[in-house]
mmCIF file of C-alpha atoms in Angstrom:
data_model
loop_
_atom_site.group_PDB
_atom_site.id
_atom_site.type_symbol
_atom_site.label_atom_id
_atom_site.label_comp_id
_atom_site.label_asym_id
_atom_site.label_seq_id
_atom_site.Cartn_x
_atom_site.Cartn_y
_atom_site.Cartn_z
ATOM 1 C CA GLY A 112 106.680 94.886 119.415
ATOM 2 C CA ALA A 113 106.027 98.559 117.501
ATOM 3 C CA GLY A 114 108.483 100.469 115.135
ATOM 4 C CA VAL A 115 108.715 103.974 115.199
ATOM 5 C CA SER A 116 106.272 106.467 114.770
ATOM 6 C CA GLN A 117 106.184 110.264 113.665
ATOM 7 C CA SER A 118 103.553 112.461 114.036
ATOM 8 C CA PRO A 119 101.374 114.280 112.361
ATOM 9 C CA ARG A 120 102.135 112.370 109.008
ATOM 10 C CA TYR A 121 101.603 115.400 106.964
ATOM 11 C CA LYS A 122 102.647 119.013 107.908
ATOM 12 C CA VAL A 123 101.326 122.282 105.859
ATOM 13 C CA ALA A 124 102.741 125.881 107.452
ATOM 14 C CA LYS A 125 102.768 129.595 106.106
ATOM 15 C CA ARG A 126 106.134 130.645 105.549
ATOM 16 C CA GLY A 127 108.215 131.767 108.510
ATOM 17 C CA GLN A 128 105.517 129.127 111.118
ATOM 18 C CA ASP A 129 106.895 127.907 113.533
ATOM 19 C CA VAL A 130 106.505 123.451 113.275
ATOM 20 C CA ALA A 131 107.712 120.829 115.275
ATOM 21 C CA LEU A 132 108.063 117.225 114.807
ATOM 22 C CA ARG A 133 107.897 114.396 116.926
ATOM 23 C CA CYS A 134 108.813 111.424 117.059
ATOM 24 C CA ASP A 135 108.921 107.887 119.005
ATOM 25 C CA PRO A 136 111.978 105.233 118.450
ATOM 26 C CA ILE A 137 111.519 101.492 119.017
ATOM 27 C CA SER A 138 111.273 100.994 123.222
ATOM 28 C CA GLY A 139 115.085 100.941 124.195
ATOM 29 C CA HIS A 140 116.700 101.611 120.766
ATOM 30 C CA VAL A 141 119.724 104.475 122.633
ATOM 31 C CA SER A 142 120.328 105.839 119.834
ATOM 32 C CA LEU A 143 118.135 108.075 116.937
ATOM 33 C CA PHE A 144 118.985 110.127 114.147
ATOM 34 C CA TRP A 145 116.535 112.744 112.187
ATOM 35 C CA TYR A 146 117.077 112.585 107.823
ATOM 36 C CA GLN A 147 115.855 115.275 105.197
ATOM 37 C CA GLN A 148 114.162 113.963 101.914
ATOM 38 C CA ALA A 149 113.785 116.359 99.764
ATOM 39 C CA LEU A 150 111.574 115.002 96.152
ATOM 40 C CA GLY A 151 113.760 112.788 93.669
ATOM 41 C CA GLN A 152 116.355 112.829 95.784
ATOM 42 C CA GLY A 153 117.120 110.141 98.811
ATOM 43 C CA PRO A 154 117.662 111.068 102.555
ATOM 44 C CA GLU A 155 120.560 113.353 103.820
ATOM 45 C CA PHE A 156 121.670 113.243 107.945
ATOM 46 C CA LEU A 157 120.707 115.647 110.137
ATOM 47 C CA THR A 158 122.167 114.277 113.679
ATOM 48 C CA TYR A 159 122.540 111.979 115.832
ATOM 49 C CA PHE A 160 121.804 111.125 118.861
ATOM 50 C CA GLN A 161 122.712 108.497 121.774
ATOM 51 C CA ASN A 162 120.529 108.662 124.424
ATOM 52 C CA GLU A 163 119.332 112.405 125.298
ATOM 53 C CA ALA A 164 122.904 113.270 124.541
ATOM 54 C CA GLN A 165 123.472 114.772 120.427
ATOM 55 C CA LEU A 166 126.087 113.290 119.379
ATOM 56 C CA ASP A 167 126.224 115.021 115.270
ATOM 57 C CA LYS A 168 124.447 118.042 114.164
ATOM 58 C CA SER A 169 126.743 118.654 111.467
ATOM 59 C CA GLY A 170 124.084 117.811 108.882
ATOM 60 C CA LEU A 171 121.219 119.976 110.382
ATOM 61 C CA PRO A 172 120.871 122.648 107.801
ATOM 62 C CA SER A 173 120.917 126.590 109.385
ATOM 63 C CA ASP A 174 120.124 127.598 113.101
ATOM 64 C CA ARG A 175 116.685 127.455 112.172
ATOM 65 C CA PHE A 176 116.954 123.807 113.091
ATOM 66 C CA PHE A 177 116.806 122.689 115.728
ATOM 67 C CA ALA A 178 117.380 119.041 117.818
ATOM 68 C CA GLU A 179 115.849 117.778 121.121
ATOM 69 C CA ARG A 180 115.977 114.119 122.980
ATOM 70 C CA PRO A 181 115.267 115.190 126.474
ATOM 71 C CA GLU A 182 114.604 111.671 128.150
ATOM 72 C CA GLY A 183 116.517 109.870 125.973
ATOM 73 C CA SER A 184 113.196 108.338 124.212
ATOM 74 C CA VAL A 185 110.546 111.105 122.075
ATOM 75 C CA SER A 186 112.063 113.395 119.955
ATOM 76 C CA THR A 187 110.787 116.398 118.301
ATOM 77 C CA LEU A 188 113.103 118.411 115.765
ATOM 78 C CA LYS A 189 111.815 122.150 115.839
ATOM 79 C CA ILE A 190 112.183 124.032 112.492
ATOM 80 C CA GLN A 191 112.178 127.807 112.942
ATOM 81 C CA ARG A 192 110.457 130.649 110.658
ATOM 82 C CA THR A 193 109.732 127.765 107.831
ATOM 83 C CA GLN A 194 111.278 128.359 104.414
ATOM 84 C CA GLN A 195 110.180 126.919 100.961
ATOM 85 C CA GLU A 196 112.974 124.897 101.209
ATOM 86 C CA ASP A 197 112.569 123.782 104.284
ATOM 87 C CA SER A 198 109.795 121.330 102.438
ATOM 88 C CA ALA A 199 110.602 117.607 102.512
ATOM 89 C CA VAL A 200 110.466 114.313 103.624
ATOM 90 C CA TYR A 201 111.819 114.591 107.468
ATOM 91 C CA LEU A 202 112.781 110.705 108.173
ATOM 92 C CA CYS A 203 113.470 109.457 112.183
ATOM 93 C CA ALA A 204 114.869 105.764 112.326
ATOM 94 C CA SER A 205 116.121 104.485 115.615
ATOM 95 C CA SER A 206 118.125 101.637 116.253
ATOM 96 C CA LEU A 207 120.579 99.761 119.164
ATOM 97 C CA ALA A 208 123.648 98.757 116.732
ATOM 98 C CA VAL A 209 124.122 102.563 114.974
ATOM 99 C CA ARG A 210 124.526 100.534 111.859
ATOM 100 C CA GLU A 211 121.216 99.272 111.664
ATOM 101 C CA GLN A 212 118.458 102.100 111.736
ATOM 102 C CA PHE A 213 114.864 101.498 111.519
ATOM 103 C CA PHE A 214 112.961 104.281 109.795
ATOM 104 C CA GLY A 215 109.406 106.034 110.913
ATOM 105 C CA PRO A 216 106.967 106.505 108.248
ATOM 106 C CA GLY A 217 107.931 110.312 107.971
ATOM 107 C CA THR A 218 106.840 113.487 108.384
ATOM 108 C CA ARG A 219 105.930 115.287 104.582
ATOM 109 C CA LEU A 220 105.986 119.685 105.751
ATOM 110 C CA THR A 221 104.942 121.154 103.093
ATOM 111 C CA VAL A 222 105.603 125.010 102.848
ATOM 112 C CA LEU A 223 103.771 128.048 101.641
ATOM 113 C CA ASP B 236 129.071 115.965 95.320
ATOM 114 C CA GLN B 237 127.009 113.097 94.616
ATOM 115 C CA GLN B 238 129.038 110.069 97.182
ATOM 116 C CA VAL B 239 126.845 107.358 96.277
ATOM 117 C CA LYS B 240 125.120 107.227 93.127
ATOM 118 C CA GLN B 241 122.402 105.414 91.679
ATOM 119 C CA ASN B 242 122.383 106.634 88.008
ATOM 120 C CA SER B 243 118.874 104.398 86.783
ATOM 121 C CA PRO B 244 116.756 106.928 87.976
ATOM 122 C CA SER B 245 113.701 103.008 87.476
ATOM 123 C CA LEU B 246 113.551 99.586 85.341
ATOM 124 C CA SER B 247 110.825 97.761 84.835
ATOM 125 C CA VAL B 248 111.348 94.216 84.763
ATOM 126 C CA GLN B 249 108.568 91.183 83.918
ATOM 127 C CA GLU B 250 107.361 88.872 86.888
ATOM 128 C CA GLY B 251 109.484 85.926 87.712
ATOM 129 C CA ARG B 252 112.340 87.799 85.170
ATOM 130 C CA ILE B 253 115.704 88.875 87.484
ATOM 131 C CA SER B 254 115.836 92.677 88.639
ATOM 132 C CA ILE B 255 119.193 94.328 88.748
ATOM 133 C CA LEU B 256 120.164 97.435 91.065
ATOM 134 C CA ASN B 257 123.573 98.842 90.585
ATOM 135 C CA CYS B 258 125.402 102.209 93.137
ATOM 136 C CA ASP B 259 128.176 103.526 92.635
ATOM 137 C CA TYR B 260 130.773 104.599 95.435
ATOM 138 C CA THR B 261 133.318 107.680 95.492
ATOM 139 C CA ASN B 262 134.477 107.763 98.813
ATOM 140 C CA SER B 263 137.273 105.027 99.187
ATOM 141 C CA MET B 264 136.400 104.814 103.136
ATOM 142 C CA PHE B 265 132.950 103.973 103.662
ATOM 143 C CA ASP B 266 133.341 100.161 104.338
ATOM 144 C CA TYR B 267 130.042 99.441 104.814
ATOM 145 C CA PHE B 268 126.599 99.103 102.041
ATOM 146 C CA LEU B 269 123.106 98.253 102.553
ATOM 147 C CA TRP B 270 120.078 98.943 100.227
ATOM 148 C CA TYR B 271 116.895 99.916 101.115
ATOM 149 C CA LYS B 272 113.201 99.470 99.861
ATOM 150 C CA LYS B 273 111.349 101.699 100.272
ATOM 151 C CA TYR B 274 107.095 102.432 99.512
ATOM 152 C CA PRO B 275 104.474 105.527 98.960
ATOM 153 C CA ALA B 276 104.116 107.355 102.441
ATOM 154 C CA GLU B 277 106.251 105.285 104.184
ATOM 155 C CA GLY B 278 109.798 104.757 105.903
ATOM 156 C CA PRO B 279 112.776 102.758 103.970
ATOM 157 C CA THR B 280 112.553 99.433 104.858
ATOM 158 C CA PHE B 281 116.417 97.958 105.760
ATOM 159 C CA LEU B 282 116.607 95.009 102.578
ATOM 160 C CA ILE B 283 119.767 93.730 102.648
ATOM 161 C CA SER B 284 123.736 94.794 103.481
ATOM 162 C CA ILE B 285 127.107 94.133 102.759
ATOM 163 C CA SER B 286 130.607 94.614 104.180
ATOM 164 C CA SER B 287 133.798 95.560 102.228
ATOM 165 C CA ILE B 288 135.512 92.707 103.261
ATOM 166 C CA LYS B 289 133.161 90.112 101.597
ATOM 167 C CA ASP B 290 132.263 90.687 98.445
ATOM 168 C CA LYS B 291 128.590 88.369 98.396
ATOM 169 C CA ASN B 292 125.846 88.446 100.725
ATOM 170 C CA GLU B 293 122.987 86.273 99.883
ATOM 171 C CA ASP B 294 119.458 86.665 101.161
ATOM 172 C CA GLY B 295 116.738 83.918 99.497
ATOM 173 C CA ARG B 296 114.981 86.351 96.859
ATOM 174 C CA PHE B 297 117.694 88.863 97.306
ATOM 175 C CA THR B 298 121.710 89.021 97.041
ATOM 176 C CA VAL B 299 124.240 92.461 96.834
ATOM 177 C CA PHE B 300 127.568 92.301 94.914
ATOM 178 C CA LEU B 301 130.587 94.636 95.998
ATOM 179 C CA ASN B 302 133.149 95.430 93.761
ATOM 180 C CA LYS B 303 135.455 96.886 96.241
ATOM 181 C CA SER B 304 138.076 98.134 92.930
ATOM 182 C CA ALA B 305 135.283 98.909 91.025
ATOM 183 C CA LYS B 306 133.333 100.983 93.639
ATOM 184 C CA HIS B 307 130.557 99.444 92.259
ATOM 185 C CA LEU B 308 127.643 97.683 93.760
ATOM 186 C CA SER B 309 124.617 96.148 92.625
ATOM 187 C CA LEU B 310 121.228 94.419 93.970
ATOM 188 C CA HIS B 311 119.961 90.954 92.421
ATOM 189 C CA ILE B 312 116.109 89.777 92.044
ATOM 190 C CA VAL B 313 115.084 86.923 91.704
ATOM 191 C CA PRO B 314 113.087 85.455 91.096
ATOM 192 C CA SER B 315 111.496 89.624 90.609
ATOM 193 C CA GLN B 316 107.918 89.319 91.731
ATOM 194 C CA PRO B 317 105.289 92.194 91.516
ATOM 195 C CA GLY B 318 105.205 93.668 95.422
ATOM 196 C CA ASP B 319 109.100 94.032 95.073
ATOM 197 C CA SER B 320 107.449 97.310 92.944
ATOM 198 C CA ALA B 321 109.156 99.702 95.080
ATOM 199 C CA VAL B 322 111.332 102.962 95.225
ATOM 200 C CA TYR B 323 115.360 101.219 96.584
ATOM 201 C CA PHE B 324 118.002 102.903 97.878
ATOM 202 C CA CYS B 325 121.637 102.445 98.425
ATOM 203 C CA ALA B 326 123.596 103.655 101.265
ATOM 204 C CA ALA B 327 126.842 103.581 102.709
ATOM 205 C CA LEU B 328 128.410 103.648 106.383
ATOM 206 C CA ARG B 329 132.421 104.810 106.292
ATOM 207 C CA GLY B 330 134.656 103.643 109.552
ATOM 208 C CA GLY B 331 135.564 105.979 112.432
ATOM 209 C CA GLY B 332 133.897 107.718 113.658
ATOM 210 C CA SER B 333 131.359 108.638 112.380
ATOM 211 C CA ASN B 334 130.292 104.526 111.041
ATOM 212 C CA TYR B 335 126.666 105.894 111.387
ATOM 213 C CA LYS B 336 126.179 108.622 108.902
ATOM 214 C CA LEU B 337 124.218 107.046 106.329
ATOM 215 C CA THR B 338 124.949 108.046 102.431
ATOM 216 C CA PHE B 339 122.051 107.504 100.411
ATOM 217 C CA GLY B 340 122.329 108.028 96.407
ATOM 218 C CA LYS B 341 118.262 109.080 95.125
ATOM 219 C CA GLY B 342 117.063 106.092 94.875
ATOM 220 C CA THR B 343 115.798 103.834 91.712
ATOM 221 C CA LEU B 344 112.285 103.420 91.060
ATOM 222 C CA LEU B 345 111.174 99.337 90.618
ATOM 223 C CA THR B 346 108.398 98.105 88.563
ATOM 224 C CA VAL B 347 107.623 94.510 87.982
ATOM 225 C CA ASN B 348 105.316 93.738 85.740
ATOM 226 C CA PRO B 349 102.921 90.623 86.346
#
């Protein structure tokens, strides 16, 4: 079956622009996660959904970051008023059992 | 404060030899450990895991060893193949209420030379 897909794969934004990153999880996976991976670092947890409920958003760096999963499937990570420090790869993962997370290819965001 | 540390940014080995990737952790609440493999422009792919109640888990050419007292784990790849060349991330999960939040190390770039 299809894995986790993310779009766009690459995004270049001017500082101050808003961006929206999409994640299509594996069909039937109730859990969905977003991670941020800065250059030379490991991925860092941003937020966790179980179905449509956002159970943990403790990793979101600021109130400019917002994630939603309104129908318990596709999720969108939105970043408002992007800044240079937001440049990173944003990874989405989904799972049936939370300890077995399957990652998508990521969206590389570059803020100029 | 890095709770999961991979102190070797890179490792180079000859095809057919053993690759040993190391990982240390500081948080004694971690009770499940995973290794992920990542190729360029792809997401991390799960490789192998180990629960803290075990000290070894083996899957084909891949073996993970856990030393709880030393808060250290290692991934052994035998024999190494050129296709194993990738970045390897060590990750950990806590028990209890936040048992979904993967904490990753910075990764080790493994190069297997033909």
